[in-house]
XYZ file of C-alpha atoms in Angstrom:
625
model
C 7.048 -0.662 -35.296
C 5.465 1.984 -37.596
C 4.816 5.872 -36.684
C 1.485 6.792 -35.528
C 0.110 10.122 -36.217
C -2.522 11.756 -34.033
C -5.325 12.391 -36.368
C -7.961 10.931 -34.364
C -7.070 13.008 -30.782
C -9.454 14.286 -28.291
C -12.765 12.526 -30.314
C -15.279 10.035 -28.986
C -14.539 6.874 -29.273
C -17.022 4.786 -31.179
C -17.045 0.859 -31.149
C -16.069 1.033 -34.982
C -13.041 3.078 -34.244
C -12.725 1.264 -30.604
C -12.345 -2.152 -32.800
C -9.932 -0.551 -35.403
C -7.360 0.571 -32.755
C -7.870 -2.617 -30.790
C -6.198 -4.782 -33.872
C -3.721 -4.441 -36.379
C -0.151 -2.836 -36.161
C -1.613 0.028 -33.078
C -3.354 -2.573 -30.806
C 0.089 -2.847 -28.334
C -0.578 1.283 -28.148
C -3.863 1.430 -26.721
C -6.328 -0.015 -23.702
C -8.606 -1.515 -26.298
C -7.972 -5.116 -24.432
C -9.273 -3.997 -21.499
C -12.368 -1.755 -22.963
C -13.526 -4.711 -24.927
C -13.249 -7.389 -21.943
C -14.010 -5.501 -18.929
C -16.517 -7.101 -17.077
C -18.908 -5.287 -13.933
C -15.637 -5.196 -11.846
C -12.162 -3.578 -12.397
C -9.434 -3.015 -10.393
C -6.361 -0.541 -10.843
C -3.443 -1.673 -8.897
C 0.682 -1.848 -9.593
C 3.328 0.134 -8.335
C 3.496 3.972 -7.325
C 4.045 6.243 -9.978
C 3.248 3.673 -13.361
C 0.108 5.448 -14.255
C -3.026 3.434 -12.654
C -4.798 6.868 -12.296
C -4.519 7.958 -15.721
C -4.963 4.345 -16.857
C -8.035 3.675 -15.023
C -10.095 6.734 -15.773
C -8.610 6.629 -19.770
C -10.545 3.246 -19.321
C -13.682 4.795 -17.457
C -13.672 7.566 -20.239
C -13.482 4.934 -22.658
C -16.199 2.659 -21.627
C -18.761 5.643 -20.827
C -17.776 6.886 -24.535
C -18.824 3.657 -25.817
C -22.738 4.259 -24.271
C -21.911 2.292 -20.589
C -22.342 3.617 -17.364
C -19.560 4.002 -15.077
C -18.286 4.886 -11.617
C -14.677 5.349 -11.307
C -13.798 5.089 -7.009
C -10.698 5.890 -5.690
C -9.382 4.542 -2.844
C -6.065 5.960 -2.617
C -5.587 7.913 1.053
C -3.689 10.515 -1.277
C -5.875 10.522 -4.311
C -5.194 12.796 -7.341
C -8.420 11.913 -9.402
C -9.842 15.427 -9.011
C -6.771 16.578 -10.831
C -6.761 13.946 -13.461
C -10.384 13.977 -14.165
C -10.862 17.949 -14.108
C -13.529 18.118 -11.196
C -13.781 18.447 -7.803
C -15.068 15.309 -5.676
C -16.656 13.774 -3.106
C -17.752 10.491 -0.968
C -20.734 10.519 -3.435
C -20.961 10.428 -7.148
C -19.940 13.295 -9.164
C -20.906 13.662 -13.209
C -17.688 14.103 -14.500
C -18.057 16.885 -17.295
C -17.380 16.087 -20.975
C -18.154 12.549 -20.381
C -21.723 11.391 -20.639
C -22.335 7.997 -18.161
C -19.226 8.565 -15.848
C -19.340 9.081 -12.475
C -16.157 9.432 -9.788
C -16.550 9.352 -6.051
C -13.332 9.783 -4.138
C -13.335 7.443 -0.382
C -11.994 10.353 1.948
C -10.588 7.798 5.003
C -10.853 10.467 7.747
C -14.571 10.937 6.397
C -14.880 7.185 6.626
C -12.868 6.939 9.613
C -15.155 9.742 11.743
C -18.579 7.903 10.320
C -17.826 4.227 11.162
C -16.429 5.404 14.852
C -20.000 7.459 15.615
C -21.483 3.707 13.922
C -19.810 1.748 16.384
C -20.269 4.247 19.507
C -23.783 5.309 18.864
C -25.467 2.298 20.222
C -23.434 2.495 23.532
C -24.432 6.064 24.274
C -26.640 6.056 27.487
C -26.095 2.222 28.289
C -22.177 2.239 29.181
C -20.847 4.560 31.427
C -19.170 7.762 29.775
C -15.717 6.297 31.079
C -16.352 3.023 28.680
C -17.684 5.440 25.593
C -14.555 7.129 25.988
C -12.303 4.209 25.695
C -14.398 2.533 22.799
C -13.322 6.363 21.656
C -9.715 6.017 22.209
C -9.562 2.306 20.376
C -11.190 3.921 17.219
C -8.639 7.374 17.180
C -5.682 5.213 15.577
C -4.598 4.830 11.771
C -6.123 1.172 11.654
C -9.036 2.802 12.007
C -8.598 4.897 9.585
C -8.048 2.098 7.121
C -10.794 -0.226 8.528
C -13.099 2.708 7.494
C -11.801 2.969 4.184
C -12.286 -1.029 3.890
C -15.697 -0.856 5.080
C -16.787 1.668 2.853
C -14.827 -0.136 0.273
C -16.536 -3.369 0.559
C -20.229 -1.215 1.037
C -19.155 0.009 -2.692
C -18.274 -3.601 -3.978
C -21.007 -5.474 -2.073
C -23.845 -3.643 -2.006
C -26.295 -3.666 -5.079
C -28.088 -0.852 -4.489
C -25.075 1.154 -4.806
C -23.826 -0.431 -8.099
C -26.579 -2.282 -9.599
C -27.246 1.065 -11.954
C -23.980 0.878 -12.592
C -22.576 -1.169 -15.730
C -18.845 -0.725 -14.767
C -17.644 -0.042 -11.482
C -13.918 0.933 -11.825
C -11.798 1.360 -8.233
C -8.338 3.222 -8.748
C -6.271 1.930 -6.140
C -3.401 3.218 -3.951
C 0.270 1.418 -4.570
C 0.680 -1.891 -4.525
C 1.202 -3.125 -0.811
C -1.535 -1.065 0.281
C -3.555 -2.544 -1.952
C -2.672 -5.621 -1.537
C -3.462 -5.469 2.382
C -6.949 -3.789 1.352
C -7.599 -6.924 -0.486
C -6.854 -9.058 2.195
C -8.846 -7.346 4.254
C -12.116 -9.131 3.496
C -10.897 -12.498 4.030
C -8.902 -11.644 7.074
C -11.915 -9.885 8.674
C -14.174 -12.815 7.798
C -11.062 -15.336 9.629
C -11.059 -12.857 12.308
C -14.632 -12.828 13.229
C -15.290 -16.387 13.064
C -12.852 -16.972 15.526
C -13.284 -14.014 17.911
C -16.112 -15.344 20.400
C -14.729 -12.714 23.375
C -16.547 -9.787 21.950
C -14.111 -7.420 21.977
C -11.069 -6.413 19.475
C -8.524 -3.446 18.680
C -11.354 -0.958 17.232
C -13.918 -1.590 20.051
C -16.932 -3.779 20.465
C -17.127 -6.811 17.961
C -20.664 -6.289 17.012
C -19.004 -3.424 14.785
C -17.072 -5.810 12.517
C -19.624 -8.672 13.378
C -22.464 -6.944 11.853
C -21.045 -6.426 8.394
C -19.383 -10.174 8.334
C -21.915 -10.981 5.870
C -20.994 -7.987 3.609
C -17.370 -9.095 3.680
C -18.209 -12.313 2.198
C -20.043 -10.813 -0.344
C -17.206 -8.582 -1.482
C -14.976 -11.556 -0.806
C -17.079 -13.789 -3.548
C -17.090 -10.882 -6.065
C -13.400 -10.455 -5.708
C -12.800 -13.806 -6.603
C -15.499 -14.061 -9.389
C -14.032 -14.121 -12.827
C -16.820 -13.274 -14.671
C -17.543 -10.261 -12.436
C -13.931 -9.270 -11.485
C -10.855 -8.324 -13.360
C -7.580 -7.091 -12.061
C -5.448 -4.797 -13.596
C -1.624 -4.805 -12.781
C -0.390 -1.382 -14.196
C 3.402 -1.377 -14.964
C 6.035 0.486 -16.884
C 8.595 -0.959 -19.064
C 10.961 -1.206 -16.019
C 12.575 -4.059 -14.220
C 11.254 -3.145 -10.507
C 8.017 -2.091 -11.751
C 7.526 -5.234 -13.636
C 8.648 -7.586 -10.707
C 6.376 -5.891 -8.454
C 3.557 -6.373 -10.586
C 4.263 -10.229 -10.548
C 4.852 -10.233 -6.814
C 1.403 -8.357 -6.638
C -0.172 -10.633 -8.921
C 1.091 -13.938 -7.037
C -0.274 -12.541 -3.638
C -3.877 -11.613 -5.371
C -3.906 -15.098 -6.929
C -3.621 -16.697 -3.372
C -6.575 -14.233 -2.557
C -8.451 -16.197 -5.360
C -8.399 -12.882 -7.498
C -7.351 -15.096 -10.575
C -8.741 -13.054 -13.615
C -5.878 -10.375 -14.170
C -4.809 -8.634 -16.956
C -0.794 -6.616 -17.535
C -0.949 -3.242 -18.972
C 2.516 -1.606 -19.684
C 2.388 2.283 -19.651
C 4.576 4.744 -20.882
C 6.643 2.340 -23.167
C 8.826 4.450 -25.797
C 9.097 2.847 -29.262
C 12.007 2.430 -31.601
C 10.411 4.993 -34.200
C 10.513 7.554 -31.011
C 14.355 6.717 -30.851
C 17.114 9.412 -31.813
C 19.591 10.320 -28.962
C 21.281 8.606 -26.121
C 19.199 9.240 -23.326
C 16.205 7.668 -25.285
C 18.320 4.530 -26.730
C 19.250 4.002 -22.972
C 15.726 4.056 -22.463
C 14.539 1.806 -24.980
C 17.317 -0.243 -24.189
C 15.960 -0.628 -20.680
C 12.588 -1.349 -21.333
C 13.561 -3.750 -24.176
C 15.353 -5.695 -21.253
C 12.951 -5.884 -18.910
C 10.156 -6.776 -21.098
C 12.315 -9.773 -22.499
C 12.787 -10.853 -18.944
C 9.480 -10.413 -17.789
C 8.372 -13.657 -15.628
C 6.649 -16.260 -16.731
C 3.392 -15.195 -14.814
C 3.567 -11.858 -16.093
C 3.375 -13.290 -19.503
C 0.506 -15.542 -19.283
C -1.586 -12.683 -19.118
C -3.705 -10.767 -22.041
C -1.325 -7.303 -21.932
C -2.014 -3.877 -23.413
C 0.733 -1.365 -24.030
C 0.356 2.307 -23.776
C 2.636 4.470 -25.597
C 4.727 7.063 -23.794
C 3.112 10.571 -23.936
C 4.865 14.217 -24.841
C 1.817 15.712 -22.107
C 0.542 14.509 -18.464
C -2.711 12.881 -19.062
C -4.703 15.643 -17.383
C -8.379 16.643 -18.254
C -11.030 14.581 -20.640
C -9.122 15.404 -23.426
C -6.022 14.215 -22.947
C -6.959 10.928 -21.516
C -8.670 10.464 -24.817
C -5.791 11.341 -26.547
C -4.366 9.053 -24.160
C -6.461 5.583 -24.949
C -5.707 6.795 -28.758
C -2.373 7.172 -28.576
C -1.960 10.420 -29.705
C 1.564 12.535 -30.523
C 1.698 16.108 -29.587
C 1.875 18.494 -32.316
C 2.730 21.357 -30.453
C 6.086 23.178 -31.193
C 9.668 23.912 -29.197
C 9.088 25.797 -25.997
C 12.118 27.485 -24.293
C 13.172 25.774 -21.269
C 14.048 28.125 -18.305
C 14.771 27.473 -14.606
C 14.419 28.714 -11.377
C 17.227 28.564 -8.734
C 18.427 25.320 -7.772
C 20.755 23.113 -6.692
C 22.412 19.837 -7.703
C 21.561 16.625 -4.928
C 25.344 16.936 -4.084
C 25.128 20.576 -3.684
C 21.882 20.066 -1.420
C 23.257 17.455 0.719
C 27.034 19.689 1.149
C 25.876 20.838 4.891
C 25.926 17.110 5.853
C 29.534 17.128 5.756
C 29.873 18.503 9.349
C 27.101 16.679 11.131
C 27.691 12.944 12.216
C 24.367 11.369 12.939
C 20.458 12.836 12.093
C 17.744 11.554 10.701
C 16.513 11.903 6.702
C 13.111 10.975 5.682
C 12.203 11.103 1.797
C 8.454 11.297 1.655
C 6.025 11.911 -1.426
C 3.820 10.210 -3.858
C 4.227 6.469 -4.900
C 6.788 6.306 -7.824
C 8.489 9.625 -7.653
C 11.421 7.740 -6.864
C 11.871 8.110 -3.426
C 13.860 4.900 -3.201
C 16.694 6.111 -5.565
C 16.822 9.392 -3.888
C 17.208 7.893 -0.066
C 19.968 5.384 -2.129
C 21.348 8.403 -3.639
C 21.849 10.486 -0.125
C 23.293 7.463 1.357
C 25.969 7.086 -1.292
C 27.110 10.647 -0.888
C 27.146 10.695 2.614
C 29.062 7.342 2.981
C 31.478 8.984 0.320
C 32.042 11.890 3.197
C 32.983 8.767 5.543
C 29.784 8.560 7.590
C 28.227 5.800 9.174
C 24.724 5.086 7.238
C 21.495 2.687 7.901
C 19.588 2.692 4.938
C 15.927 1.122 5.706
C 12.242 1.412 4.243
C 8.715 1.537 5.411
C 7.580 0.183 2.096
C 5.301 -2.864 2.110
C 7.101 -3.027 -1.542
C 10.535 -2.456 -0.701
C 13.111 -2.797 -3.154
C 16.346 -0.843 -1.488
C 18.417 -4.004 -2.308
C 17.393 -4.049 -5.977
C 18.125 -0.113 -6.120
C 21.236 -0.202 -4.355
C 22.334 -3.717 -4.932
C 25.346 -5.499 -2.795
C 27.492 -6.581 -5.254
C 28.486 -3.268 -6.473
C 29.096 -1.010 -3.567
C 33.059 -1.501 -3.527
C 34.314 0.228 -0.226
C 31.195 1.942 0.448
C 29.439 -1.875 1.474
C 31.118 -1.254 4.868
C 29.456 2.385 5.503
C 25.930 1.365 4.097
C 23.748 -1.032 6.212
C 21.058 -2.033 4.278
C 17.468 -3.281 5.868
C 13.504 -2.723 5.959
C 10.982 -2.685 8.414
C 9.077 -6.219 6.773
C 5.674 -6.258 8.151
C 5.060 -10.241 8.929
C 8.703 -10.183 10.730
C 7.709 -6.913 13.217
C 4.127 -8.387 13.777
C 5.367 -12.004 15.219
C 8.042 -9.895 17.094
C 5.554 -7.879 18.331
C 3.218 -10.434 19.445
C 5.675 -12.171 21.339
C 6.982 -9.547 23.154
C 3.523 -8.119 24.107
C 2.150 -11.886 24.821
C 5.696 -12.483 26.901
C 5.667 -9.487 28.973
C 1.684 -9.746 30.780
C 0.889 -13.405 30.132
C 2.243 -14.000 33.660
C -0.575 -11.415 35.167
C -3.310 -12.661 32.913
C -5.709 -15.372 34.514
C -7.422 -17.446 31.348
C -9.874 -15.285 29.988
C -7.895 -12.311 30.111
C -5.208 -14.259 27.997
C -7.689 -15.438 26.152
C -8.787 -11.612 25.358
C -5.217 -10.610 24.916
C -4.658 -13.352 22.139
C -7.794 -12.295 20.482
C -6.765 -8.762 20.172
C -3.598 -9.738 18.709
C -4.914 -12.093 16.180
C -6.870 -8.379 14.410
C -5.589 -7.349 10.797
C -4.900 -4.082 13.376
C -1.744 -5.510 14.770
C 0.182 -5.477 11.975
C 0.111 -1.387 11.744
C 0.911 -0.924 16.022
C 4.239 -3.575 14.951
C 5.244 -1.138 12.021
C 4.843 2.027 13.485
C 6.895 0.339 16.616
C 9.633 -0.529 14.467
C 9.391 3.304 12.745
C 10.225 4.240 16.350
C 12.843 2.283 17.160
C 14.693 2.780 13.796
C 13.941 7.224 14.322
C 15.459 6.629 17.637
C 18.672 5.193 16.417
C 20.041 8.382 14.530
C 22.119 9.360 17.520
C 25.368 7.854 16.409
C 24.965 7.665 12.696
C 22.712 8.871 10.293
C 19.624 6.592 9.449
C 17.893 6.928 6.219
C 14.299 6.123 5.673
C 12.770 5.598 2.149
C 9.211 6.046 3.309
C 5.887 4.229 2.026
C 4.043 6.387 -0.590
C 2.114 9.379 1.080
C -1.260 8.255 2.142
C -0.090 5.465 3.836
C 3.056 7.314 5.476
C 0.989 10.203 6.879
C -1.219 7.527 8.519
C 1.768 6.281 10.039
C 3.036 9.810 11.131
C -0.220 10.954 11.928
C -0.829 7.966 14.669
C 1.753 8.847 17.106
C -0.520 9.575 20.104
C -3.366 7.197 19.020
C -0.731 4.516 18.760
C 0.622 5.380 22.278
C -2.566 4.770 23.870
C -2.758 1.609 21.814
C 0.704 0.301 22.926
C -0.438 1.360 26.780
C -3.604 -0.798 26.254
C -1.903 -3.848 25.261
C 1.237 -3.397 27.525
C 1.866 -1.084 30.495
C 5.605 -0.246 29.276
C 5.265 2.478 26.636
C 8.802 2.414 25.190
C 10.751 5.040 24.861
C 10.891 5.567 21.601
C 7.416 5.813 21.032
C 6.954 8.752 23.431
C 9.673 10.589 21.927
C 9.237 9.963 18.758
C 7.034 13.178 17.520
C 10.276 15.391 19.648
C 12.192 13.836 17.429
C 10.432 14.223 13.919
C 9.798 17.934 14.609
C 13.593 18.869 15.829
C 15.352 20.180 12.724
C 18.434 19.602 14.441
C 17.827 15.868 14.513
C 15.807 15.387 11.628
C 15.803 16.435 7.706
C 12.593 15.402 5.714
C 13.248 16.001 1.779
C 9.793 15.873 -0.242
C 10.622 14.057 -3.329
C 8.270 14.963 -6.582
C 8.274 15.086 -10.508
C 8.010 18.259 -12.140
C 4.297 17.046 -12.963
C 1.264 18.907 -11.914
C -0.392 15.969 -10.283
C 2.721 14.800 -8.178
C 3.744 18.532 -7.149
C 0.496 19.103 -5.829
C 0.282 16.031 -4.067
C 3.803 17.264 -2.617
C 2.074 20.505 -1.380
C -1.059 18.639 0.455
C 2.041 16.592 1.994
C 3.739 19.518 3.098
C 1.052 21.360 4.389
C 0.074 18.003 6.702
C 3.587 17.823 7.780
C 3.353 21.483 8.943
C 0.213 20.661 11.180
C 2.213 17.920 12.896
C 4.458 20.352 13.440
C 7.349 19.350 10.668
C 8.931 21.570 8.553
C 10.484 20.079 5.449
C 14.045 20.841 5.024
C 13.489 20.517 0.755
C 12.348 19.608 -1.851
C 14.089 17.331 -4.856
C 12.243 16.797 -8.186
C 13.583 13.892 -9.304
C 13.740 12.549 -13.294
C 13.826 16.051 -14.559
C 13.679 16.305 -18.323
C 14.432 19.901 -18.319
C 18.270 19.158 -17.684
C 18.792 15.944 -18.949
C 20.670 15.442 -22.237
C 18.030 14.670 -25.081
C 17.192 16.468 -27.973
C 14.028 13.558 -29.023
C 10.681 15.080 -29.804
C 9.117 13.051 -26.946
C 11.011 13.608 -24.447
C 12.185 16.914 -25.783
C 8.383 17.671 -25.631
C 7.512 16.885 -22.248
C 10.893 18.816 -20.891
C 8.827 21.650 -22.108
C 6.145 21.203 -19.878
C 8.266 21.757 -16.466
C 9.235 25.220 -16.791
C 6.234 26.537 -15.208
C 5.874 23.459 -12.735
C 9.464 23.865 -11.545
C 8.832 27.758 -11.098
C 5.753 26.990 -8.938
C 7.322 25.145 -6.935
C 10.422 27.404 -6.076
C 8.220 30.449 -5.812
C 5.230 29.171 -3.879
C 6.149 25.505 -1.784
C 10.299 24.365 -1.508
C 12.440 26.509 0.991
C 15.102 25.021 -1.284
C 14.723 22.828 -4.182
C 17.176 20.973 -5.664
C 16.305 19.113 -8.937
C 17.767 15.472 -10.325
C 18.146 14.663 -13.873
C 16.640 11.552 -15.632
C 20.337 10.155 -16.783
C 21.236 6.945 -18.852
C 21.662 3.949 -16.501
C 24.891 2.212 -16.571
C 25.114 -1.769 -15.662
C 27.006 -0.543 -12.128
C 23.933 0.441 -9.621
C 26.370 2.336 -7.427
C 27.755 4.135 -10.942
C 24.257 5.675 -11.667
C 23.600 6.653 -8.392
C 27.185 8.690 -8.724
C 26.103 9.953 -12.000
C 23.200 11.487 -10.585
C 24.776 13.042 -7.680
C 27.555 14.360 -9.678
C 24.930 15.873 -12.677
C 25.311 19.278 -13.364
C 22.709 21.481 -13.719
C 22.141 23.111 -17.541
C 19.246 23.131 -19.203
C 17.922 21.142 -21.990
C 19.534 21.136 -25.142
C 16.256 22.653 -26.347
C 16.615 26.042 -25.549
């Protein structure tokens, strides 16, 4: 594929020039698919970290460029739009600056959350003794809560015409994938759940709250399945996992009756971008797992969106973004701050036989690889290791792989805390251990309760429990969910107590130690994982900072897929090494108590040999210097 030079950055787009780069040899380079069939509707969804934000607000900038009016929505619980779009936001629409016609509203879920509780209580107040308001209270204090708010304000947003009808695009930039995908759900399994609930009562209080907005959730149900009005985008990179999660996503949404989807591949390098190692392995990579993309993957219409020297930050640079642009900017030194290698970092485990290690941060930072990582090096000191995930969109297996692991398969347990399994486990045990002191009706109410989307998050954060109270004799491992929907899980330890109390007198054990446990530094070790990226390291921060009100202090950070010490000398990547200096000095001087940083390396064909490869990297700098 030919070179394409950058002399149409950082200008409007008009349609003549929106047609021009949507044919010809550039089309595979920009969003022009999407800009020229996007109907009222689009949705931003794919795995963390493949560039939905940047993606879906290149798109808003794109549309509102071409004379349409647009609101771009987030609904991620750890949203980074304000960063990407240069302006601070609200529940409410905010002119974004630069951009004539575009408006961005964030949905803040405590916000939400604190609203639809005083909507469900308010009507109770005077007519039901205090003691009743302040159970109705304690139902609505949990995470599900939290995300039924976020839902309901979500479906408003979708449903309601007054909201949207001056709107000719309305754009939602999701969270990753599996919370997505149960956000989607969540209008047909409300609608299920009120049609059979007849009791009048259900995990987040009265029914009349959910009851009253049925009608709403059909509406937002029918639009979501509307192909003329609604058009899913699965956001991917050029990678294998990335790419199979998109299908997996795309399968489940199809079942939804969301049928009208759409692949965009971001960040793909291209042959003419090709001069070193590092990026051959890359290309190499991505040249696989495009080839073997599935079948449903490649029934779709799919743009492809060249891989930038910058972070797609600010107006400008999305535009430069949907056009493809190449930095012109010169060499910049490369310098570092203190750090140390993973294996260096992870040298004090040596002496310790059993703990707990969390990695936590954004969606596609590479959490996964890291936990993998730690559990390689500490099975190489001879340590007993569980290796498990509170990903909806788990992939340990397909990081770490079976086939590969040689004498460390006997040290490494592999599992994940799957969702559907803990929920029918849950159920039972719940439904086995009071149906004997139930007459009929309170059965009946017990069943009813259990049947709400709500269950599903009391089973998980059970499970969480159970597998934080293991680390006694070994060390456990857990490759958390991406951060909104971990710090809802974290967050709900007492609200979830008085859940599991409500349902069944026996509190177990491990739920009412659990928060002891997370904030003992002698028992547990949580390791922020980020990219030297603005976006990403401030997301780390807000993490941090919430982790420190619950009373956890993180014992480091790791930036992971640093370019600053990887072995490349090609412009691209060359360029956007460049950019870290200052990002990896923030963090050192203003967030990580230690900070260890990762290189991006060339991937062998043994799993287990890449993981040693990056435990064993050195740190130097950047041939660029």
């Amino acid at each position: 594929m030919a070179d394409r030079s950058a002399t149409r950055s950082s200008q409007d787009l008009t349609v003549g020039a929106l047609e021009e780069l949507s044919s010809g040899i550039s089309a595979d380079r920009v969003l022009g698919g999407v800009l020229l069939n996007a109907p009222k509707v689009l949705f931003f969804t794919g795995k963390g970290g493949v560039g939905k934000t940047s993606t879906a607000s290149g798109v808003a900038v794109g549309l509102a460029d071409l004379g349409r009016r647009v609101l771009l929505i987030s609904t991620d619980p750890a949203s980074n739009l304000d960063e990407v779009l240069g302006v601070k936001l609200s529940s409410t629409p905010t002119q974004v600056r630069g951009v004539d016609g575009l408006f961005a509203l964030n949905i803040d879920p405590v916000r939400a959350a604190n609203d639809y509780k005083e909507r469900v209580v308010a009507p109770y107040r005077g007519l039901l003794p205090d003691a009743s308001i302040v159970s109705i209270e304690e139902q609505l204090s949990g995470a599900c809560t939290v995300e039924i708010a976020a839902f309901d304000e979500f479906t408003s947003l979708l449903a309601d015409e007054s909201v949207t009808s001056s709107y000719d695009h309305v754009i939602f930039d999701t969270a990753p994938t599996g919370h997505t995908l149960r956000l989607l759900a969540l209008p047909a399994a409300w609608v299920s759940f009120i049609d059979k609930s007849a009791l009048g009562t259900s995990c987040i209080g009265p029914l009349s709250g959910l009851s009253n907005q049925r009608d709403r959730y059909s509406v937002a149900l029918d639009m979501l399945s509307d192909e003329t009005k609604t058009l899913l985008v699965l956001v991917s990179r050029p990678d294998r996992l990335a790419l199979e999660e998109a299908a997996r996503a795309s399968s489940e949404l199809e079942n939804l009756g969301i049928k009208n989807q759409r692949l965009v591949v971001n960040g793909v390098l291209y042959s003419d971008d090709v001069d070193d190692d590092l990026a051959r392995s890359i290309l190499d990579r991505q040249e696989e797992a495009l080839s073997q993309m599935s079948l449903a993957l490649q029934r779709f219409p799919q743009d492809q969106v060249s891989l930038m020297p910058f972070t797609p930050v600010g107006v400008s640079s999305l535009r430069d973004l949907l056009l493809g642009a190449k930095s012109t900017q010169g060499d910049i030194p490369v310098t570092l701050p203190a750090v140390l290698s993973l294996k260096e970092l992870l040298a004090p485990f040596a002496t310790r036989e059993s703990g707990l290690i969390l990695t936590m941060g954004k969606g596609g930072v590479g959490k996964t690889t890291i936990a993998a990582s730690i559990a390689v090096a500490l099975a190489q000191m001879g340590k007993r290791v569980d290796l498990t995930t509170t990903d909806p969109a788990a992939h340990i297996e397909s990081v770490l792989g079976t086939s590969d692991q040689g004498d460390l398969s006997t040290s490494i347990n592999i599992s994940k805390i799957d969702p559907t399994e803990e929920t029918k486990r849950y159920v039972d045990e719940v439904t086995a251990s009071v149906s004997s002191q139930l007459d009929a009706q309170g059965l009946a109410l017990l069943e009813e309760d259990l049947r709400s989307p709500c269950t599903e998050e009391i089973a998980v954060f059970r499970a969480f429990a159970k597998k934080v109270a293991s680390a006694t004799d070994r060390f456990v491992i857990i490759d958390t969910a991406p951060t909104g929907h971990t710090l809802l899980l974290l967050d709900a330890a007492e609200s979830y107590h008085r859940e599991v109390s409500r349902s069944n007198s026996e509190v177990p054990a491990e739920v009412s130690s659990l928060i002891g446990r997370l904030t003992d530094p002698s028992f547990s070790s949580v390791f922020i994982v980020t990219l030297a990226e603005s976006t990403p390291i401030h997301e780390a921060a807000s993490l941090q900072e919430d982790l420190r009100r619950a009373g956890i202090e993180p014992a480091a950070w790791i930036v992971n897929q640093s370019l600053a010490i990887a072995d490349t000398t090609n412009p691209t990547l060359s360029a956007r090494a460049a950019t870290e200096s200052n990002r990896l000095q923030e963090v050192s001087e203003r967030f990580a108590a230690k900070l260890a940083l990762v290189p991006l390396v060339i991937q062998t064909d043994s799993k287990i040999g890449s993981i040693i490869d990056l435990l064993e990297a050195p740190i130097k700098l950047n041939k660029l210097q």
